[in-house]
Coordinates of C-alpha atoms and ligand atoms in Angstrom, one line a residue:
M1 CA 142.4 42.9 97.5
L2 CA 143.8 42.9 101.1
F3 CA 141.6 42.4 104.1
N4 CA 143.5 43.8 107.0
T5 CA 143.1 41.5 109.9
D6 CA 141.1 43.8 112.0
W7 CA 138.1 44.4 109.8
L8 CA 138.1 41.0 108.2
M9 CA 137.8 39.6 111.7
R10 CA 135.1 42.0 112.6
L11 CA 133.1 41.0 109.6
F12 CA 133.5 37.4 110.3
E13 CA 132.4 37.8 113.9
D14 CA 129.3 39.3 112.7
F15 CA 128.1 36.2 111.2
T16 CA 130.3 33.4 112.6
G17 CA 130.8 34.4 116.1
M18 CA 134.5 33.5 115.6
P19 CA 137.1 35.3 118.0
E20 CA 139.7 37.7 116.4
N21 CA 142.5 35.8 114.7
D22 CA 145.9 36.7 113.4
V23 CA 145.6 36.5 109.7
S24 CA 145.5 38.8 106.8
V25 CA 143.7 37.4 103.6
H26 CA 144.9 38.7 100.1
S27 CA 142.2 36.9 97.9
V28 CA 139.3 34.7 98.2
E29 CA 139.2 31.7 96.1
T30 CA 136.6 28.9 95.5
D31 CA 138.6 26.8 93.2
S32 CA 141.3 24.9 95.1
R33 CA 143.4 24.6 92.2
K34 CA 143.6 28.5 91.9
A35 CA 144.0 29.2 95.7
A36 CA 147.0 31.3 95.9
E37 CA 149.4 32.5 98.9
K38 CA 147.4 34.1 101.6
S39 CA 144.0 33.3 100.2
L40 CA 140.8 32.4 101.9
F41 CA 139.4 29.4 100.6
V42 CA 135.6 29.0 100.3
P43 CA 134.6 25.5 99.6
L44 CA 131.3 25.4 97.8
V45 CA 128.9 22.5 97.7
G46 CA 127.7 21.9 94.0
E47 CA 125.7 18.9 92.3
K48 CA 128.9 17.0 91.4
F49 CA 131.6 18.4 93.7
D50 CA 132.0 19.4 97.3
G51 CA 134.6 22.0 97.8
H52 CA 135.4 20.6 101.2
D53 CA 136.9 17.5 99.6
Y54 CA 139.6 19.7 98.2
I55 CA 140.9 21.6 101.2
K56 CA 144.2 19.9 101.0
Q57 CA 144.9 21.3 97.5
A58 CA 143.9 24.8 98.7
F59 CA 146.2 24.5 101.8
D60 CA 149.2 23.3 99.8
N61 CA 148.5 26.2 97.2
G62 CA 148.8 28.7 100.1
A63 CA 145.5 29.2 101.5
I64 CA 145.7 30.7 105.0
A65 CA 142.0 30.3 106.0
T66 CA 138.9 28.6 105.1
F67 CA 135.2 28.8 105.5
W68 CA 133.9 25.5 106.5
K69 CA 130.2 24.2 106.6
K70 CA 129.1 23.5 110.2
G71 CA 128.9 19.8 110.9
K72 CA 131.3 18.7 108.4
P73 CA 134.3 16.8 109.9
L74 CA 137.6 18.8 109.7
P75 CA 140.5 16.8 108.1
N76 CA 143.4 16.0 110.3
F77 CA 146.2 17.5 108.5
L78 CA 145.1 21.2 109.2
P79 CA 147.4 22.7 111.9
A80 CA 145.5 23.3 115.0
D81 CA 145.8 27.2 114.7
F82 CA 144.7 27.1 111.0
P83 CA 141.7 29.8 111.0
V84 CA 138.4 27.8 110.1
F85 CA 135.3 29.8 110.1
F86 CA 132.2 27.7 110.5
V87 CA 129.2 28.8 108.7
E88 CA 125.8 27.5 107.8
D89 CA 126.2 27.9 104.1
T90 CA 129.7 28.6 102.5
L91 CA 128.1 30.4 99.4
L92 CA 125.8 32.6 101.6
A93 CA 128.7 33.5 103.9
M94 CA 130.8 34.5 100.8
Q95 CA 128.0 36.5 99.3
Q96 CA 127.8 38.3 102.8
L97 CA 131.4 39.0 102.9
A98 CA 131.2 40.4 99.5
K99 CA 128.5 42.6 100.6
A100 CA 130.6 43.8 103.6
Y101 CA 133.5 44.4 101.4
R102 CA 131.6 46.3 98.9
D103 CA 130.4 48.5 101.7
K104 CA 133.7 48.9 103.2
V105 CA 135.5 49.9 99.8
D106 CA 132.3 52.1 98.8
P107 CA 132.9 52.5 95.2
V108 CA 130.3 53.8 92.6
V109 CA 128.6 50.6 91.6
I110 CA 127.1 50.0 88.3
G111 CA 125.0 46.9 87.9
I112 CA 123.9 45.7 84.5
T113 CA 121.3 43.3 83.5
G114 CA 119.1 42.6 80.6
S115 CA 118.4 39.6 78.0
N116 CA 121.3 40.7 75.4
G117 CA 124.2 43.1 75.6
K118 CA 125.1 42.8 79.3
T119 CA 128.9 41.9 78.7
T120 CA 129.0 44.4 75.7
T121 CA 127.6 47.2 77.9
K122 CA 130.0 46.2 80.7
D123 CA 132.8 46.4 78.4
L124 CA 131.6 49.8 77.1
V125 CA 130.8 51.4 80.5
S126 CA 134.3 50.1 82.0
A127 CA 136.2 51.5 79.1
V128 CA 134.5 54.8 79.6
V129 CA 134.8 55.1 83.5
W130 CA 138.2 53.7 83.4
Q131 CA 139.5 57.0 81.6
K132 CA 138.9 58.9 84.8
Y133 CA 138.4 56.5 87.6
N134 CA 140.1 53.5 89.3
T135 CA 137.7 50.7 88.0
H136 CA 137.0 47.2 88.7
F137 CA 134.6 45.2 86.3
T138 CA 133.3 41.8 85.9
N139 CA 136.0 39.6 84.2
G140 CA 134.4 37.7 81.1
N141 CA 131.1 36.5 82.0
F142 CA 131.4 36.0 85.6
N143 CA 128.0 37.2 86.6
N144 CA 126.2 34.8 88.7
H145 CA 125.8 34.2 92.3
I146 CA 129.0 32.9 92.6
G147 CA 130.9 35.1 90.0
L148 CA 129.5 38.4 91.2
P149 CA 130.6 37.9 94.7
L150 CA 134.0 36.8 93.7
T151 CA 134.3 40.0 91.3
I152 CA 133.6 42.1 94.2
L153 CA 136.0 40.2 96.6
S154 CA 138.8 40.6 94.0
M155 CA 138.5 44.5 93.6
D156 CA 141.6 46.7 94.9
P157 CA 140.6 48.5 98.1
K158 CA 141.2 51.8 96.0
T159 CA 138.5 51.0 93.4
E160 CA 136.4 54.1 92.6
V161 CA 134.1 52.5 90.3
L162 CA 132.9 48.9 90.3
V163 CA 131.1 47.8 87.1
L164 CA 129.2 44.5 87.7
E165 CA 127.3 42.2 85.1
M166 CA 124.2 40.6 86.4
G167 CA 123.1 37.4 84.7
M168 CA 120.2 35.2 85.5
N169 CA 118.2 32.1 84.4
H170 CA 115.5 32.2 86.9
S171 CA 113.2 34.7 88.8
G172 CA 114.8 35.8 92.2
E173 CA 118.4 35.6 91.0
I174 CA 118.7 39.1 90.0
A175 CA 117.2 40.1 93.4
T176 CA 120.1 38.1 95.3
L177 CA 122.8 39.9 93.1
T178 CA 121.5 43.5 93.3
K179 CA 121.2 43.1 97.2
I180 CA 124.8 42.1 97.4
A181 CA 125.8 45.1 94.8
E182 CA 123.6 47.7 95.9
P183 CA 124.1 49.7 92.8
D184 CA 124.2 53.4 92.4
Y185 CA 123.4 52.9 88.7
G186 CA 121.2 50.1 87.6
I187 CA 120.9 49.4 83.6
I188 CA 118.6 47.2 81.9
T189 CA 120.0 46.7 78.3
N190 CA 116.8 45.1 76.8
I191 CA 114.0 42.5 77.2
G192 CA 114.4 39.6 74.8
E193 CA 113.4 36.1 75.0
A194 CA 116.3 34.3 76.6
H195 CA 115.4 31.9 79.3
I196 CA 111.7 32.2 78.4
E197 CA 111.7 28.5 79.3
Y198 CA 111.9 29.2 83.1
L199 CA 110.2 32.8 83.1
G200 CA 107.0 31.9 81.2
S201 CA 106.6 35.1 79.1
R202 CA 108.4 38.3 78.1
E203 CA 106.5 40.0 81.0
G204 CA 108.0 37.3 83.1
I205 CA 111.4 38.3 81.9
A206 CA 110.8 41.9 82.3
R207 CA 109.8 41.3 86.0
A208 CA 112.9 39.2 86.6
K209 CA 115.1 42.0 85.1
L210 CA 113.5 44.6 87.0
E211 CA 114.3 42.9 90.4
I212 CA 117.5 44.9 90.0
L213 CA 115.6 47.9 91.5
Q214 CA 115.4 46.0 94.9
G215 CA 118.8 46.8 95.4
L216 CA 119.3 49.9 93.7
K217 CA 120.1 52.7 96.2
H218 CA 117.3 55.1 96.9
D219 CA 119.3 58.1 95.4
G220 CA 120.4 55.7 92.6
I221 CA 119.8 56.1 88.9
F222 CA 117.9 53.4 86.7
I223 CA 118.9 53.6 83.2
F224 CA 116.9 51.4 80.7
N225 CA 115.7 50.9 77.2
G226 CA 113.1 53.4 76.6
D227 CA 111.9 51.6 73.4
E228 CA 110.7 48.5 75.4
P229 CA 107.1 49.0 76.2
L230 CA 107.4 46.5 79.1
L231 CA 109.7 48.7 80.8
Q232 CA 108.3 52.2 79.7
M233 CA 104.7 51.4 81.1
Q234 CA 106.0 51.2 84.7
T235 CA 106.5 53.9 87.2
Y236 CA 109.7 53.8 89.3
A237 CA 110.6 55.3 92.6
Q238 CA 114.0 56.3 91.6
E239 CA 115.2 58.7 89.1
T240 CA 115.0 57.2 85.6
I241 CA 116.9 58.0 82.3
T242 CA 115.6 56.2 79.2
C243 CA 117.9 55.7 76.1
G244 CA 116.6 54.6 72.8
F245 CA 115.6 55.4 69.1
H246 CA 112.2 56.7 69.9
E247 CA 112.0 60.5 70.1
D248 CA 110.3 60.4 73.5
N249 CA 113.5 58.9 75.2
D250 CA 115.7 61.2 77.4
I251 CA 118.6 60.1 75.4
V252 CA 117.8 59.7 71.7
I253 CA 119.8 57.8 69.2
H254 CA 119.8 58.8 65.6
D255 CA 121.6 58.8 62.3
V256 CA 123.1 55.5 62.6
S257 CA 125.5 54.4 60.0
V258 CA 127.1 50.9 60.2
E259 CA 130.4 50.8 58.4
A260 CA 132.9 48.1 57.8
Q261 CA 134.8 48.4 61.0
Q262 CA 132.5 50.7 63.2
T263 CA 129.2 52.2 63.7
V264 CA 128.8 55.9 63.9
F265 CA 125.8 57.6 65.4
R266 CA 124.6 60.8 66.9
L267 CA 123.3 61.3 70.3
G268 CA 121.1 64.2 71.1
A269 CA 121.5 67.3 69.2
D270 CA 125.1 67.7 68.5
E271 CA 127.3 64.8 69.7
T272 CA 128.6 62.1 67.4
Y273 CA 130.3 58.9 68.5
R274 CA 132.1 56.1 66.7
I275 CA 132.1 52.7 68.4
P276 CA 134.3 49.7 67.3
L277 CA 131.1 47.3 67.2
L278 CA 128.7 46.7 64.3
G279 CA 125.0 47.2 64.7
E280 CA 122.3 49.6 65.8
H281 CA 121.7 47.5 68.8
H282 CA 125.3 48.4 70.1
C283 CA 124.5 52.2 69.8
Q284 CA 122.0 51.4 72.6
N285 CA 124.7 49.6 74.6
A286 CA 126.9 52.6 74.0
A287 CA 124.3 55.1 74.9
Y288 CA 124.1 53.5 78.5
A289 CA 127.9 54.0 78.8
I290 CA 127.8 57.5 77.6
T291 CA 124.9 58.3 79.9
V292 CA 126.9 56.8 82.9
G293 CA 130.0 58.6 81.7
K294 CA 128.4 61.9 81.5
K295 CA 126.9 61.4 85.1
L296 CA 130.4 60.6 86.4
G297 CA 131.9 63.9 84.8
L298 CA 133.3 62.6 81.6
Q299 CA 133.4 64.6 78.5
H300 CA 132.6 63.8 75.0
H301 CA 136.1 63.6 73.8
E302 CA 137.3 61.4 76.9
I303 CA 134.3 59.1 76.1
Q304 CA 135.2 58.9 72.5
R305 CA 138.8 58.0 73.3
A306 CA 137.6 55.3 75.6
F307 CA 135.6 53.7 72.5
D308 CA 138.8 54.1 70.2
E309 CA 141.1 52.3 72.8
M310 CA 138.6 49.7 74.2
K311 CA 139.0 45.9 74.2
L312 CA 136.1 43.6 73.8
T313 CA 135.1 40.3 75.4
G314 CA 135.8 37.5 72.6
M315 CA 133.4 35.7 70.3
R316 CA 130.9 38.5 70.2
F317 CA 130.6 39.6 66.6
E318 CA 134.3 39.2 65.9
M319 CA 135.1 40.0 62.3
L320 CA 138.0 37.6 61.2
K321 CA 139.9 36.9 57.9
G322 CA 138.6 33.7 56.4
K323 CA 140.0 31.3 53.7
N324 CA 140.2 32.6 50.2
G325 CA 139.7 36.3 51.2
S326 CA 136.3 35.7 52.8
I327 CA 135.3 37.5 56.1
I328 CA 134.1 35.4 59.0
I329 CA 131.9 36.8 61.8
N330 CA 132.3 34.8 64.9
D331 CA 129.2 35.4 67.0
A332 CA 129.2 31.9 68.2
Y333 CA 129.3 32.9 72.0
N334 CA 125.6 32.7 72.4
A335 CA 122.3 33.1 70.7
S336 CA 118.6 34.0 71.5
P337 CA 115.9 35.1 69.1
S338 CA 116.6 38.8 69.6
S339 CA 120.5 38.6 69.5
M340 CA 120.2 36.4 66.4
R341 CA 118.0 38.9 64.9
A342 CA 120.2 41.8 65.8
S343 CA 123.1 40.0 64.3
I344 CA 121.4 39.0 61.0
E345 CA 120.4 42.8 60.7
V346 CA 123.9 43.8 60.8
V347 CA 124.9 41.4 58.1
K348 CA 122.2 42.7 55.9
Q349 CA 123.4 46.3 56.5
L350 CA 127.1 45.9 56.0
K351 CA 128.7 47.1 53.0
P352 CA 130.2 46.3 50.4
Y353 CA 130.1 42.4 50.4
A354 CA 128.6 40.7 47.5
V355 CA 127.7 37.4 49.1
K356 CA 126.1 37.2 52.6
V357 CA 125.9 33.9 54.2
L358 CA 124.3 32.7 57.4
V359 CA 125.5 29.5 59.5
L360 CA 122.9 29.2 62.0
G361 CA 122.4 26.8 64.8
D362 CA 120.1 26.0 67.7
M363 CA 118.9 28.7 70.3
F364 CA 118.8 27.0 73.5
E365 CA 116.4 27.4 76.6
L366 CA 113.3 28.6 74.6
G367 CA 111.0 26.0 76.2
S368 CA 108.1 24.3 74.5
D369 CA 107.9 27.1 71.8
A370 CA 111.4 26.6 70.6
E371 CA 110.1 25.4 67.2
Q372 CA 108.1 28.7 66.8
W373 CA 111.0 30.9 67.8
H374 CA 113.2 29.0 65.3
R375 CA 110.5 29.4 62.5
Q376 CA 110.0 33.0 63.2
M377 CA 113.7 33.7 62.4
A378 CA 112.9 33.1 58.7
D379 CA 111.0 36.4 58.8
S380 CA 114.4 38.2 59.4
I381 CA 116.1 36.4 56.6
T382 CA 115.6 38.7 53.5
E383 CA 117.9 40.1 50.8
P384 CA 120.7 40.9 50.6
I385 CA 121.3 37.6 52.3
S386 CA 122.4 35.1 49.8
A387 CA 122.3 31.8 51.6
V388 CA 121.5 30.0 54.8
L389 CA 123.1 26.8 56.1
T390 CA 121.7 25.4 59.4
Y391 CA 122.8 22.7 61.8
G392 CA 121.2 21.4 64.9
H393 CA 117.9 19.9 66.1
D394 CA 116.0 23.2 66.4
A395 CA 117.8 25.1 63.5
Q396 CA 116.0 22.8 61.2
Y397 CA 112.9 24.6 61.7
I398 CA 114.6 27.8 60.4
A399 CA 115.4 26.0 57.3
S400 CA 111.9 24.4 56.9
A401 CA 110.3 27.7 57.4
M402 CA 112.6 29.3 54.8
N403 CA 112.0 26.8 52.3
S404 CA 108.1 26.7 52.7
G405 CA 108.2 30.4 52.0
Q406 CA 109.1 31.9 48.6
T407 CA 112.2 33.8 49.6
G408 CA 114.3 32.8 46.7
I409 CA 117.3 32.6 49.2
T410 CA 119.1 29.2 49.3
C411 CA 118.7 27.4 52.4
E412 CA 120.0 24.0 53.5
H413 CA 119.9 21.9 56.6
F414 CA 122.9 19.6 57.4
A415 CA 122.9 16.5 59.7
S416 CA 126.5 17.1 60.5
K417 CA 129.1 20.0 60.8
E418 CA 131.4 18.2 58.5
E419 CA 128.7 18.1 55.8
L420 CA 127.8 21.7 56.5
L421 CA 131.5 22.8 56.2
K422 CA 132.0 20.9 52.8
N423 CA 129.1 22.8 51.3
L424 CA 130.3 26.1 52.7
Q425 CA 133.5 25.7 50.7
T426 CA 132.0 27.3 47.6
Y427 CA 131.2 30.5 49.6
L428 CA 134.8 31.1 50.9
R429 CA 135.8 33.7 48.4
P430 CA 136.6 37.3 48.2
E431 CA 133.5 39.6 48.8
A432 CA 131.9 36.8 50.9
L433 CA 130.7 37.6 54.4
I434 CA 129.8 34.7 56.7
L435 CA 128.1 34.8 60.0
F436 CA 128.2 31.9 62.5
K437 CA 125.7 32.2 65.1
A438 CA 124.2 29.6 67.6
S439 CA 123.8 29.0 71.4
R440 CA 127.1 28.3 73.2
G441 CA 126.5 24.7 73.7
M442 CA 126.4 24.1 69.8
N443 CA 130.3 24.7 69.9
F444 CA 130.1 26.6 66.5
E445 CA 133.7 27.9 67.2
T446 CA 134.8 24.5 66.0
M447 CA 133.6 25.4 62.6
V448 CA 134.7 28.8 62.7
N449 CA 138.2 27.5 63.3
E450 CA 138.0 25.4 60.2
V451 CA 137.4 28.3 58.0
L452 CA 139.8 30.9 59.3
E453 CA 142.7 31.9 57.3
V454 CA 145.7 29.8 58.1
T455 CA 148.5 32.2 59.1
Ligands
ATP501 P1 124.9 36.5 78.3 O1 123.7 36.2 78.7 O2 125.5 35.3 77.4 O3 125.9 36.9 79.2 P2 125.0 39.2 77.4 O4 123.8 39.8 77.7 O5 126.3 39.4 78.1 O6 124.9 37.7 77.1 P3 126.5 40.0 75.1 O7 127.5 39.1 75.3 O8 127.1 41.4 75.2 O9 125.1 39.6 75.9 O10 125.9 40.0 73.6 C1 125.4 38.8 73.2 C2 124.6 38.9 71.8 O11 123.7 39.8 71.9 C3 125.6 39.5 70.8 O12 125.4 38.5 69.9 C4 125.1 40.8 70.2 O13 125.0 40.8 68.9 C5 123.7 40.7 70.8 N1 123.4 42.1 71.4 C6 124.1 42.9 72.1 N2 123.5 43.9 72.6 C7 122.2 43.8 72.3 C8 121.0 44.6 72.3 N3 121.1 45.7 73.0 N4 119.9 44.1 71.7 C9 119.9 43.0 71.0 N5 121.0 42.2 70.9 C10 122.1 42.5 71.4
MG502 MG1 127.4 38.2 79.5

């Protein structure tokens, strides 16, 4: 990114009243440790830290301008001619700058929200459009009120397509993001139960995701999961395209086959696709990418090439070599009831493993019904699952629900990861498939690392 002096200054003038100055900013940084040569430093005020306290480090690292909260004393070391843009709220100013930069570069913007599958869909959409366009996209999971503006501000001025993941915990957050991004395409991947603690109900979650329409361009296209009644029931001002397994959808997914390294499916009457991801739910994510790709002029073979070549963001259903010839699935990046069910479903479908083991942990942020959500998971755990090992305060309810039913599936709860790992040893053998799934904060990757083949 390069803000040339003229227009950057004009933007600043709009909301700071600062006169023109003679700087050219190459990047925007909120982390003083990462501030680079010619960066604009944006000191954010958080609960624990105040970025203003780190201006010295940003300056030493090469920052050539800074935002500054009005009323805060400026440190003495700054040269008298160092450009300081006084603003009421540094975060808001950065968001406004991102919006202005988005309008200036004016790429086709694709905004992606939903309870599950945002990052995967972002990866799929980016891989597809990248085949034909200069594409910029959210790095990792940089999807919130800070990450999204920083993603926009780091795009090259020649960007033709911008793919943005939009995450949220509370209502109102997607509204903020979509108004900054003003997407040409808005995608809702699905409605699950994640963050129900803050949103009250699945209806509340759907409402919060639908905020994406508040920023969607008037001639924009809304693409969503047509199998979700909460989305299907509504009428929308913008053009819509629904994707799903139901025949009534605009884009219908069928003939899904989950294989060892890929999922194959058909879309519409005559197109077959292969994706390097396992599970039906990923066909849904791929359908969004195909729909956007087609709208942007890509052909079937170009889209397929994108799927063949794509790189995925880590820890999402990664199949890895485990000790003694076992296969480990690392899905420890995050978990909610819908994503845990989806992963268990894939494990059930995968051939040709003789032993299928689930290592499950707590799913966070489910509010007062957390116990119930965990208990309900037992309904999904049926043959050919061979054994379930749980760890975590709420995961014990999965185990107790399993053990009170007559499932015939071995299920044991452990008080520590060490104990769980000790008991897992017997399953580390050829033909065994072992899934690790829990919320991020459970740090299940520490257990995954213990059972991987040592190379
Ligand atoms: P986060 O809120 O953590 O950013 P995300 O929405 O970006 O999550 P991904 O990281 O793509 O989601 O996937 C997270 C989990 O959701 C994975 O375990 C995956 O198996 C599951 N998942 C992905 N797509 C879907 C879908 N369409 N429906 C249900 N589950 C899905
Ligand atoms: Mg994500």
